[in-house]
Tab-separated table of C-alpha atoms in Angstrom:
chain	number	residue	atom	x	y	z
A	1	UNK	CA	12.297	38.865	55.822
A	2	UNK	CA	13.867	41.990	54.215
A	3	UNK	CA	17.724	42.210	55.364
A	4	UNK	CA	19.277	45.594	56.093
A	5	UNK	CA	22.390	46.710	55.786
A	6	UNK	CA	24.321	45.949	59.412
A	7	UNK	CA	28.129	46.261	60.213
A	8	UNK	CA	28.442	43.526	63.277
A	9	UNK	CA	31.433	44.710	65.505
A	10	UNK	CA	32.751	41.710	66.851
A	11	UNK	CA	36.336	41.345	68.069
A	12	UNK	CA	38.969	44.350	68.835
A	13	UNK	CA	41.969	43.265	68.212
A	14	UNK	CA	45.098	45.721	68.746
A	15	UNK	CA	47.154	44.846	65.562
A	16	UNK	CA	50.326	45.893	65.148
A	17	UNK	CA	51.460	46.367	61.265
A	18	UNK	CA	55.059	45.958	60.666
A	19	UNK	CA	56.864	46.259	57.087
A	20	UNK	CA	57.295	44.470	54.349
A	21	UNK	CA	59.308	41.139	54.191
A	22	UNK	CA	62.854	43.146	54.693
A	23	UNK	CA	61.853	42.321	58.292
A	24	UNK	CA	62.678	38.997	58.082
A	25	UNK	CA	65.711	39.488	56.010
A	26	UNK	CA	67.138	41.726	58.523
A	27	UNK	CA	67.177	39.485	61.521
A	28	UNK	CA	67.593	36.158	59.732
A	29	UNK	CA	70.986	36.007	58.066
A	30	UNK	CA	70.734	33.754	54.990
A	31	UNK	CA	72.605	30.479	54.334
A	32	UNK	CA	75.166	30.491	51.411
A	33	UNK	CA	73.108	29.204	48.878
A	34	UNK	CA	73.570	29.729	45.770
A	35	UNK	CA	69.775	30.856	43.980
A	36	UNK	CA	68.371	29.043	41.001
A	37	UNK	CA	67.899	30.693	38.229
A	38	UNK	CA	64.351	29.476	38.217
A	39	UNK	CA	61.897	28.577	40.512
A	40	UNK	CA	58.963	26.372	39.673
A	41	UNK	CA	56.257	26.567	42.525
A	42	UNK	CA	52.861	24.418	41.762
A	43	UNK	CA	49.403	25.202	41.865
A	44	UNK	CA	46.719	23.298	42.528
A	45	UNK	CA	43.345	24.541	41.358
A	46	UNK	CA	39.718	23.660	41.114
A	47	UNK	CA	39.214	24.937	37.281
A	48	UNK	CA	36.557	22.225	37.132
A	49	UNK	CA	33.941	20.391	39.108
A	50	UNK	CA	31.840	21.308	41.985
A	51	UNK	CA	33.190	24.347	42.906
A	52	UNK	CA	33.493	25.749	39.630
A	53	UNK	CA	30.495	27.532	38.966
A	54	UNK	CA	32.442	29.826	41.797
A	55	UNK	CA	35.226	31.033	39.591
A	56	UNK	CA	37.685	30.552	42.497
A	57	UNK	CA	40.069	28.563	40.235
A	58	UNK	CA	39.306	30.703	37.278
A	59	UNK	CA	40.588	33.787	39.319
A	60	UNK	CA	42.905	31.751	41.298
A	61	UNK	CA	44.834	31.275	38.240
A	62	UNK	CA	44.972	34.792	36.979
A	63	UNK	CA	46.048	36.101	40.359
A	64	UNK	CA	49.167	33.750	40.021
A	65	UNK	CA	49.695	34.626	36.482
A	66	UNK	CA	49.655	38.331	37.509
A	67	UNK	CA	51.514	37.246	40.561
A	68	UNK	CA	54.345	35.855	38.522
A	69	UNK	CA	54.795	38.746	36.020
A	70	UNK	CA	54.583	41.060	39.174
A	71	UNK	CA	57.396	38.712	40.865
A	72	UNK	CA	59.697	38.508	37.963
A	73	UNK	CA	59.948	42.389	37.696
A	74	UNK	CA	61.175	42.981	41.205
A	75	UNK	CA	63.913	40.450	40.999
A	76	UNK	CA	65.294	42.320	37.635
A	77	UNK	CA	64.552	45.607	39.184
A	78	UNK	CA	66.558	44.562	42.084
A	79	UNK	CA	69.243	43.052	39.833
A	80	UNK	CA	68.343	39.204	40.414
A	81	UNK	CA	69.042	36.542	38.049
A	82	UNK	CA	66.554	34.477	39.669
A	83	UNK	CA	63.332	34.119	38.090
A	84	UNK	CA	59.862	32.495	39.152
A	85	UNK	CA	57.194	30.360	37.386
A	86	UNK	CA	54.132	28.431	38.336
A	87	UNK	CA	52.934	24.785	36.971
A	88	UNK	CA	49.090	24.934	37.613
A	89	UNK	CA	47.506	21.733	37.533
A	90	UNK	CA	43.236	21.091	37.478
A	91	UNK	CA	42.285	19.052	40.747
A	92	UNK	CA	38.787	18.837	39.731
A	93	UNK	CA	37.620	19.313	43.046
A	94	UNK	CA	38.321	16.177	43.303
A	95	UNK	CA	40.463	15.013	46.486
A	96	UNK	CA	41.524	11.686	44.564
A	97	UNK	CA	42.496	13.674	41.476
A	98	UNK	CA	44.219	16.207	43.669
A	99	UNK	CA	46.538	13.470	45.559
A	100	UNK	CA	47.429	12.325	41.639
A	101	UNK	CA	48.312	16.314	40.984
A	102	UNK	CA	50.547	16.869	43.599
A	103	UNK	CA	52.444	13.335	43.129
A	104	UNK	CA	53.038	15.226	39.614
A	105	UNK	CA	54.752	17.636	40.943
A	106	UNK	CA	56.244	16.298	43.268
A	107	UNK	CA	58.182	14.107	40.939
A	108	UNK	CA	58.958	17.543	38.976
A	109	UNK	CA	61.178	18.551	42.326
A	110	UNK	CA	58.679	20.605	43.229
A	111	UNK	CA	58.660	21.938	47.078
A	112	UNK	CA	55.900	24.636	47.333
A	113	UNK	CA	52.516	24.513	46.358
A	114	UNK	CA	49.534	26.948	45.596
A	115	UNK	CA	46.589	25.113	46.740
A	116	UNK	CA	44.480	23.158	47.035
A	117	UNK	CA	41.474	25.093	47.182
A	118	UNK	CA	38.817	22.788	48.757
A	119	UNK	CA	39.185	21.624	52.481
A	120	UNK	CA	38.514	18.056	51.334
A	121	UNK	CA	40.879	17.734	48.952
A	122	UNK	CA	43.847	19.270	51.297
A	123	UNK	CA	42.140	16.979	53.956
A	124	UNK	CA	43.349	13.787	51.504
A	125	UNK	CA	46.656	15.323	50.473
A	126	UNK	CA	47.811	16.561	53.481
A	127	UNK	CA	49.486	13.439	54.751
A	128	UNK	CA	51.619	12.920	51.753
A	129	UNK	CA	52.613	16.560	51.474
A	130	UNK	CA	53.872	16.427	55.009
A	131	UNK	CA	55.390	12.801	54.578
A	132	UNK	CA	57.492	14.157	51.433
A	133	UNK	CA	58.554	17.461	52.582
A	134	UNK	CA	56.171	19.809	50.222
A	135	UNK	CA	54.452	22.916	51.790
A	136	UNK	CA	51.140	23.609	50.658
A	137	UNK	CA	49.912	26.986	51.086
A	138	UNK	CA	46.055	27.033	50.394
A	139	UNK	CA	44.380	30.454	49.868
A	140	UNK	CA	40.467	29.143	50.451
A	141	UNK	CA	40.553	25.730	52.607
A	142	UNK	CA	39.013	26.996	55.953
A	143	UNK	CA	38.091	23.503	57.436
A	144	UNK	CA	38.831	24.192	61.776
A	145	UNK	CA	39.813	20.508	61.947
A	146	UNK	CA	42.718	20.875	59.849
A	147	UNK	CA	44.218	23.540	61.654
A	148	UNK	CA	46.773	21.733	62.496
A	149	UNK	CA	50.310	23.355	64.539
A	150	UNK	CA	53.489	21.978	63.090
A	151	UNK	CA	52.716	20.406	59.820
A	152	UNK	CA	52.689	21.170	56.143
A	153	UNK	CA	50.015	22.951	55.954
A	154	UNK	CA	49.389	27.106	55.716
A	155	UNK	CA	46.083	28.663	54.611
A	156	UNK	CA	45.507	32.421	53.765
A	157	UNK	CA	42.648	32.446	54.769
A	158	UNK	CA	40.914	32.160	58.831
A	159	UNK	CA	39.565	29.010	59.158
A	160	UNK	CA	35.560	28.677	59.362
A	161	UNK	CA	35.569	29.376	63.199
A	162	UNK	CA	34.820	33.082	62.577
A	163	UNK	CA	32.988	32.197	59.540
A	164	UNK	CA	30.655	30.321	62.060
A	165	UNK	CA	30.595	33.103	64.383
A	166	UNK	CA	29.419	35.375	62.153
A	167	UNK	CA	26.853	33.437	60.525
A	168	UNK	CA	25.482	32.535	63.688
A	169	UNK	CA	25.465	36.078	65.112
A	170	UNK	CA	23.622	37.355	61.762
A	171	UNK	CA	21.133	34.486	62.164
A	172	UNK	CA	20.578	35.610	66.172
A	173	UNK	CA	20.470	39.604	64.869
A	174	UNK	CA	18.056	38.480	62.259
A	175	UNK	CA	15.509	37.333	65.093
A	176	UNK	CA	16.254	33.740	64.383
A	177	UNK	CA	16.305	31.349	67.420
A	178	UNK	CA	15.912	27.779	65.719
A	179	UNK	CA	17.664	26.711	62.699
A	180	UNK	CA	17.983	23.596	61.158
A	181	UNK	CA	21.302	22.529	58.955
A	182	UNK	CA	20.932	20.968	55.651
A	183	UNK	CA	24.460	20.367	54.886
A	184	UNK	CA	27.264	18.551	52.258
A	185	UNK	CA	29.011	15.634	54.179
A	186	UNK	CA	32.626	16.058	53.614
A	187	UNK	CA	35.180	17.476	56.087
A	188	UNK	CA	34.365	20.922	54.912
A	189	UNK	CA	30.836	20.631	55.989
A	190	UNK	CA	31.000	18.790	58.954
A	191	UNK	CA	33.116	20.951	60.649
A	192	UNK	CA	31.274	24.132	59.452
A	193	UNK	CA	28.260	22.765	60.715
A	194	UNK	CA	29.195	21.844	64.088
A	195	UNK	CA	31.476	25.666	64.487
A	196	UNK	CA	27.982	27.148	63.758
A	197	UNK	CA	25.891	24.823	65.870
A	198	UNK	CA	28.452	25.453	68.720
A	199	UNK	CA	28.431	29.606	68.298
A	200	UNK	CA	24.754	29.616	67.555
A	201	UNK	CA	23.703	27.621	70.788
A	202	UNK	CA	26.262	30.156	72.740
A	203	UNK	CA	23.853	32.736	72.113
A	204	UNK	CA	21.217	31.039	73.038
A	205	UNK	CA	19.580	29.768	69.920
A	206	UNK	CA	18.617	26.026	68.964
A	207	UNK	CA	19.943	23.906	66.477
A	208	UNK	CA	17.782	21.009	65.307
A	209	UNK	CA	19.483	17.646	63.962
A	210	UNK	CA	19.552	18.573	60.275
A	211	UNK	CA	20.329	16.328	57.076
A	212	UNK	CA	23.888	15.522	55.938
A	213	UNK	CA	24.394	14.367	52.566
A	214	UNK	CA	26.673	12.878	50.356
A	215	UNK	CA	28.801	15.470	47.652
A	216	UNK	CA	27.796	12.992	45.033
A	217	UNK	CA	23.707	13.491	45.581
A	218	UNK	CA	21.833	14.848	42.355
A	219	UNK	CA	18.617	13.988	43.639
A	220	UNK	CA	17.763	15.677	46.950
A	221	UNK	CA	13.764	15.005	47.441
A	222	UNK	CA	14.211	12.940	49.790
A	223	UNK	CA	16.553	15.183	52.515
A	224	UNK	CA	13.841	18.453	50.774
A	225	UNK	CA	10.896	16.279	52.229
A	226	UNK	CA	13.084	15.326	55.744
A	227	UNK	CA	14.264	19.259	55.983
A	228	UNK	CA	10.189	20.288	55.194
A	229	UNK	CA	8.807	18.032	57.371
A	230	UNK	CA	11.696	19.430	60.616
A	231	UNK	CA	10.974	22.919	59.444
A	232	UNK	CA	7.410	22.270	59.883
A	233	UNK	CA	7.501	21.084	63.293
A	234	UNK	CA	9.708	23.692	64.277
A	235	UNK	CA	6.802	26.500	62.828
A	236	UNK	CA	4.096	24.637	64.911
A	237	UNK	CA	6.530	24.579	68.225
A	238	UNK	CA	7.900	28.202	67.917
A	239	UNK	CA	4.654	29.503	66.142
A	240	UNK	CA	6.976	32.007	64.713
A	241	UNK	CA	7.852	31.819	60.844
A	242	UNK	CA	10.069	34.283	61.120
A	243	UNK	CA	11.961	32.682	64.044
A	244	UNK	CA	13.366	29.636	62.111
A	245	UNK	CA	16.064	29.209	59.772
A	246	UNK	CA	17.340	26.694	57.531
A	247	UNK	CA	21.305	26.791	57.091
A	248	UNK	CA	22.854	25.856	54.153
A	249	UNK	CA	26.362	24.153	53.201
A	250	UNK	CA	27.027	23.631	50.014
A	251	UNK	CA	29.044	23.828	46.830
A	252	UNK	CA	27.340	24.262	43.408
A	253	UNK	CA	24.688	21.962	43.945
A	254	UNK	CA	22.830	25.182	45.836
A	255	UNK	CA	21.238	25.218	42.197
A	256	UNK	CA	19.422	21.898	42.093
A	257	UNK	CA	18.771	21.859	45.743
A	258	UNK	CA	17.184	25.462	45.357
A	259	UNK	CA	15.191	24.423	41.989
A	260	UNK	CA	13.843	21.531	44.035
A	261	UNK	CA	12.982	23.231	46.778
A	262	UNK	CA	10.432	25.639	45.942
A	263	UNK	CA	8.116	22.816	45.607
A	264	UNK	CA	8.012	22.272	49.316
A	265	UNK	CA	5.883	24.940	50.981
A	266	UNK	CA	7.851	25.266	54.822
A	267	UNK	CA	10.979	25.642	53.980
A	268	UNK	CA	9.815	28.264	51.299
A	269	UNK	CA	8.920	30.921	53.537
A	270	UNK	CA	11.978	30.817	56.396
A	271	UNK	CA	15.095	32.218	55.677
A	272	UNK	CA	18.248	30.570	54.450
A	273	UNK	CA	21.798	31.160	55.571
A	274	UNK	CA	24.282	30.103	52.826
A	275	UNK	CA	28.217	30.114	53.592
A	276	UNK	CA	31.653	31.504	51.693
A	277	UNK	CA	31.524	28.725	48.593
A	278	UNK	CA	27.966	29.706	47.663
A	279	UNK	CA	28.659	33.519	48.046
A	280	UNK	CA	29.136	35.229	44.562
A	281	UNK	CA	28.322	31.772	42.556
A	282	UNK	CA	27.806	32.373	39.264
A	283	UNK	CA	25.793	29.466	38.052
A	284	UNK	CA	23.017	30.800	40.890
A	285	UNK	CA	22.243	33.779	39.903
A	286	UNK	CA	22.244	32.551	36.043
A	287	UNK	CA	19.835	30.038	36.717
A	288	UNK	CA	16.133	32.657	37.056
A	289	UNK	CA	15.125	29.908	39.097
A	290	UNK	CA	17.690	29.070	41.867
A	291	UNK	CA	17.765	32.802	42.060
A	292	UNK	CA	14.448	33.400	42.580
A	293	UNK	CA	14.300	31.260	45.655
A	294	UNK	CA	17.318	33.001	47.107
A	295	UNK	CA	15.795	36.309	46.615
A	296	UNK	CA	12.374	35.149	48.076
A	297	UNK	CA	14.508	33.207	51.328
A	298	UNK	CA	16.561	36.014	51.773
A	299	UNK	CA	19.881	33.871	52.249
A	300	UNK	CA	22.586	35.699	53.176
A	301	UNK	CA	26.375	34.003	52.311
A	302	UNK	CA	29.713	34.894	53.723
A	303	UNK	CA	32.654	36.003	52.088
A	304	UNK	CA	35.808	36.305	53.290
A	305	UNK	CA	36.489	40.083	53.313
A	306	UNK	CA	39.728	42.171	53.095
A	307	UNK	CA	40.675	46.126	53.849
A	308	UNK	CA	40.321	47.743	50.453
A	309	UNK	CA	43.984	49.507	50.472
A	310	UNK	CA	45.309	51.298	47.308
A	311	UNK	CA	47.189	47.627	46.704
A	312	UNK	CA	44.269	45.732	46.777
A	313	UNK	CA	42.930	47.952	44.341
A	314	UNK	CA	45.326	47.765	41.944
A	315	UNK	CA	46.115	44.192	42.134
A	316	UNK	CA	42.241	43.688	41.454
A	317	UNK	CA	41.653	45.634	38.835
A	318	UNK	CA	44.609	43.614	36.846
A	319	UNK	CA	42.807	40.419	37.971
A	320	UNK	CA	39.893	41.830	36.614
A	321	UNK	CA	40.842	42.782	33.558
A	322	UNK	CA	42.008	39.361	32.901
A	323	UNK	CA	38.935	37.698	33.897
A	324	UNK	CA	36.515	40.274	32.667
A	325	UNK	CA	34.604	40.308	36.339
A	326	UNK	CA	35.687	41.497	39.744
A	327	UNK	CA	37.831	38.543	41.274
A	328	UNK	CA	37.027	37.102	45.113
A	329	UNK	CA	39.448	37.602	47.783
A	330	UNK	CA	40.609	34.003	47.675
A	331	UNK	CA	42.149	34.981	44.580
A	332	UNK	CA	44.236	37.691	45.676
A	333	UNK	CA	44.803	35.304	48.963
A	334	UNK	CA	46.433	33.236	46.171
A	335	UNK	CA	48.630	36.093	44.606
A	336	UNK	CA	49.896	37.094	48.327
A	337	UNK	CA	50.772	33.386	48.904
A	338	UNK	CA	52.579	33.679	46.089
A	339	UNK	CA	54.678	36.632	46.860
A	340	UNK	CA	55.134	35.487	50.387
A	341	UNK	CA	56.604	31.787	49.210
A	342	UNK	CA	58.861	33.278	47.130
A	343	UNK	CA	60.755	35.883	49.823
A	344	UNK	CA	60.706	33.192	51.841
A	345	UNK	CA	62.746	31.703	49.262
A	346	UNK	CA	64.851	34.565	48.993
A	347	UNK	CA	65.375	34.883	52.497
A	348	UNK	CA	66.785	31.501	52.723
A	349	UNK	CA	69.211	32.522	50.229
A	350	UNK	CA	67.685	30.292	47.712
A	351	UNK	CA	67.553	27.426	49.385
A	352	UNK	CA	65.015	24.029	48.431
A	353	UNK	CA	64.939	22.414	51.562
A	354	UNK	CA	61.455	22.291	53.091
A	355	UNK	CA	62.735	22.248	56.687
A	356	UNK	CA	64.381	25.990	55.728
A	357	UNK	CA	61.203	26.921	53.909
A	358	UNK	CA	58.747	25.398	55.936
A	359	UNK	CA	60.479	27.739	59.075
A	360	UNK	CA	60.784	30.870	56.939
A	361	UNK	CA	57.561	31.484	55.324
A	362	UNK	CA	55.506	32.077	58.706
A	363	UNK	CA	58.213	34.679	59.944
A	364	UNK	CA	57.777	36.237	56.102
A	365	UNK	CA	53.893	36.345	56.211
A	366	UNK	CA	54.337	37.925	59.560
A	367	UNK	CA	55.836	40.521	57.811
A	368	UNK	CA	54.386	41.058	54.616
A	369	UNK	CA	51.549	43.463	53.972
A	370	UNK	CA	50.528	42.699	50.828
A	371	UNK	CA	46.787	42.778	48.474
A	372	UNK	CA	44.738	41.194	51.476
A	373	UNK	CA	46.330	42.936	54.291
A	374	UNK	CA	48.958	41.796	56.848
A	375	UNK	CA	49.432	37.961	56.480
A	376	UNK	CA	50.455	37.187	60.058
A	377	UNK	CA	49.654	33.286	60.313
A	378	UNK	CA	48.786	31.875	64.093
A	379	UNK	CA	50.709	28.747	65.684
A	380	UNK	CA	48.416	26.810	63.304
A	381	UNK	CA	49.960	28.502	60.033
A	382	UNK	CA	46.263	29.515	59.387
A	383	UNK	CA	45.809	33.790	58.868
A	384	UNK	CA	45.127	35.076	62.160
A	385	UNK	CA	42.513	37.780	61.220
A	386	UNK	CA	39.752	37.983	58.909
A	387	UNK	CA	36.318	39.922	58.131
A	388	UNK	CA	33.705	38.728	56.582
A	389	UNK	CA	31.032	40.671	54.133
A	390	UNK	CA	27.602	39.361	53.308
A	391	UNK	CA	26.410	38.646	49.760
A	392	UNK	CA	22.460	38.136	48.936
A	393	UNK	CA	21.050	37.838	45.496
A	394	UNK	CA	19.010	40.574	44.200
A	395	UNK	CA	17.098	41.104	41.063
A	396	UNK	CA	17.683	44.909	39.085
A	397	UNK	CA	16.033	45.015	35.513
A	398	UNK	CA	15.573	41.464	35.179
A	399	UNK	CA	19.204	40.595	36.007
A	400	UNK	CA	20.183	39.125	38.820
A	401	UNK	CA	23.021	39.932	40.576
A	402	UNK	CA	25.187	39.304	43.890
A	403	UNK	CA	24.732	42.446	46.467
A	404	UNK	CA	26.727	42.947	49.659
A	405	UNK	CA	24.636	43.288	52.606
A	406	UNK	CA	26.624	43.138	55.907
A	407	UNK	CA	29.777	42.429	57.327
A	408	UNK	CA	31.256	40.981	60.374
A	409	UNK	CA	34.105	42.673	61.772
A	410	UNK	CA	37.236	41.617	63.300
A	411	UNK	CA	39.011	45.372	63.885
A	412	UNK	CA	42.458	44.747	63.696
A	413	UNK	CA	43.533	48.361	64.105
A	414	UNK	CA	43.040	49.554	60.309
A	415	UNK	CA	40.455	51.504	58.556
A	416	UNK	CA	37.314	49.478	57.555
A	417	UNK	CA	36.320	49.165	54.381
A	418	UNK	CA	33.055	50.522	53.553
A	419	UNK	CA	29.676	48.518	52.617
């Protein structure tokens, strides 16, 4: 079940890269507005709970910090007496806690806001963002349902449908031609599974009615035994070990699931497919365990992957010096959104209304080419392109450690970054 190293050319896509944000402020003029001289924006992170074995919040945070100090010395160099800071508040992961959060800030005057992170939890806020005139611009939610055209709602990221694409064309590459889901029950997770099922099946392949199951589960012997028994079946129909997969969706319960699960002897010897908030976890690979089971199923996870430009490389080595480890792309998704909220600011000559906002910052991300790239957002205000690269776990002196293994390619026109 050994995975090589594979580049998967998927989409051309003639891109065409325009400048930075000056763009905008060239064709727009602004309103007479008079700028504050400070701008609060919010941040909602997941610094704790279930996805925080990931570090996305950790690095989230950083990004914005370094985001901020970057911010505030282009406005003096340009002679601004405007100035930019960030409230960051702790969702939890928690969609309940992250409604609470944003009525915080709200009720600070607060119009734009980092975050959140988790599809769920911008799933539960959405409706109250959009009903009180706050943007939130999310650098990791990638839930297809809430690609939504007109509301409140803009994500730096793609949303899961290439994601699913490329997990299902891996899985078909791979030789697999049945796989059965096992998969957290939350928006997030439903609508991964059923973008995979869909691309998987258009290729040809099978998808077996997995198990869903709830975020709160600590216990999972009971969908292990359901999942071992399907797996099983599947062997005896296909006669092919090799043939079958199981595909994973999950958050940082991967570690009990995978500590329970090499007591069940089928689903031990297919191969796994993980997905972009397992990819790089660092309670997996710290747990010998956990990590020994992903080594032995091979399971390969997504990432969402950027072009690895001279920008990108020095925004993420100051991320990474704050953090003391290399930071995921969500993170600098998070310090783009950052930059991008506040010319859109600027370009409305300093204006707090979220109708002027809300029409400006698309029209600035389609000009901006900042740490991840160009930031063009489609008629959903989701990022229009995105690669992915493939992490597995590996073992190297008794460490384990996340390697890259593949990557799924949407060419916009630019160089791609090497594996």
């Amino acid at each position: 079940m050994a995975l090589t190293t594979k580049t998967i050319a998927v989409i051309a896509v003639l891109l065409l890269v325009v400048g930075f944000a000056a763009g905008w402020f060239l064709r727009t003029p602004a309103p007479e507005v008079a700028p504050q001289p400070e701008v609060v924006f919010g941040a909602l992170l997941s610094l704790t709970g279930s996805t925080s074995s990931l570090g996305l919040g950790e690095s989230s945070e950083a990004a914005l910090k370094l985001a901020v100090e970057d911010i505030n010395e282009y406005l003096l160099s340009i002679g601004s007496k405007t100035r930019i800071s960030v409230i960051v508040e702790d969702t939890k992961t928690d969609p309940a806690v992250a409604l609470e959060k944003l009525q915080s800030l709200a009720g600070k005057g607060i119009k734009v806001v980092i975050g959140p992170q988790s599809s769920a939890e911008v799933e539960t806020v959405k409706a109250y963002a959009d009903e009180n005139g706050i943007l939130l611009v999310s650098p990791s939610s990638v839930a297809p349902s809430l690609a939504i055209p007109g509301d409140n709602v803009f994500r730096f990221c793609p949303d899961a449908t290439y994601q699913a694409e490329a997990v299902a064309m891996l899985m078909w590459e791979d030789g697999v031609r049945v796989v059965i889901p096992l998969w957290r029950g939350d928006v997030w997770g439903d609508d991964l599974a059923k973008a995979t099922k869909d691309s998987f099946e258009e290729l040809g392949g099978t998808v077996v009615d997995g198990i869903r199951y709830s975020p709160t589960t600590e216990d999972f012997s009971t969908e292990l035994g359901s999942l071992n028994s399907k797996v099983s079946q599947a062997i005896a129909q296909y006669g092919d070990v090799d043939s079958v997969g199981v595909y994973l969706l999950a958050f940082g319960e991967v570690v009990p699931i995978f500590i329970q699960a090499q007591n069940y002897t089928s689903i031990s010897k297919v191969k796994w497919y993980g997905n972009s908030a397992v990819a790089l976890d660092k309670a997996l690979i710290s747990n010998p365990q956990a990590a020994r089971f992903a080594i032995r199923t091979v399971f390969p996870n997504p990432s969402y992957a950027v072009v690895k430009t001279e920008k990108y490389g020095l925004v993420e080595d100051q991320i990474r010096e704050k953090i003391g480890r290399p930071p995921d792309n969500y993170a600098l998704a998070a310090y783009d959104a950052l930059w991008v909220a506040t010319l859109s600011y600027l370009a409305t000559g300093g204006t707090n209304d979220s109708a002027t906002l809300k029409k400006a910052l698309p029209q600035t991300a389609g000009s901006y080419f900042g740490a991840t790239g160009w930031t063009a957002l489609n008629e959903a205000g989701d990022r229009k392109f995105g690669d992915y690269d493939f992490w597995a776990v590996r073992e190297d002196n008794g460490t384990f450690l996340w390697e890259r293994v593949a990557r799924y390619q949407v060419d916009p026109g630019l160089p791609a970054a090497d594996l």
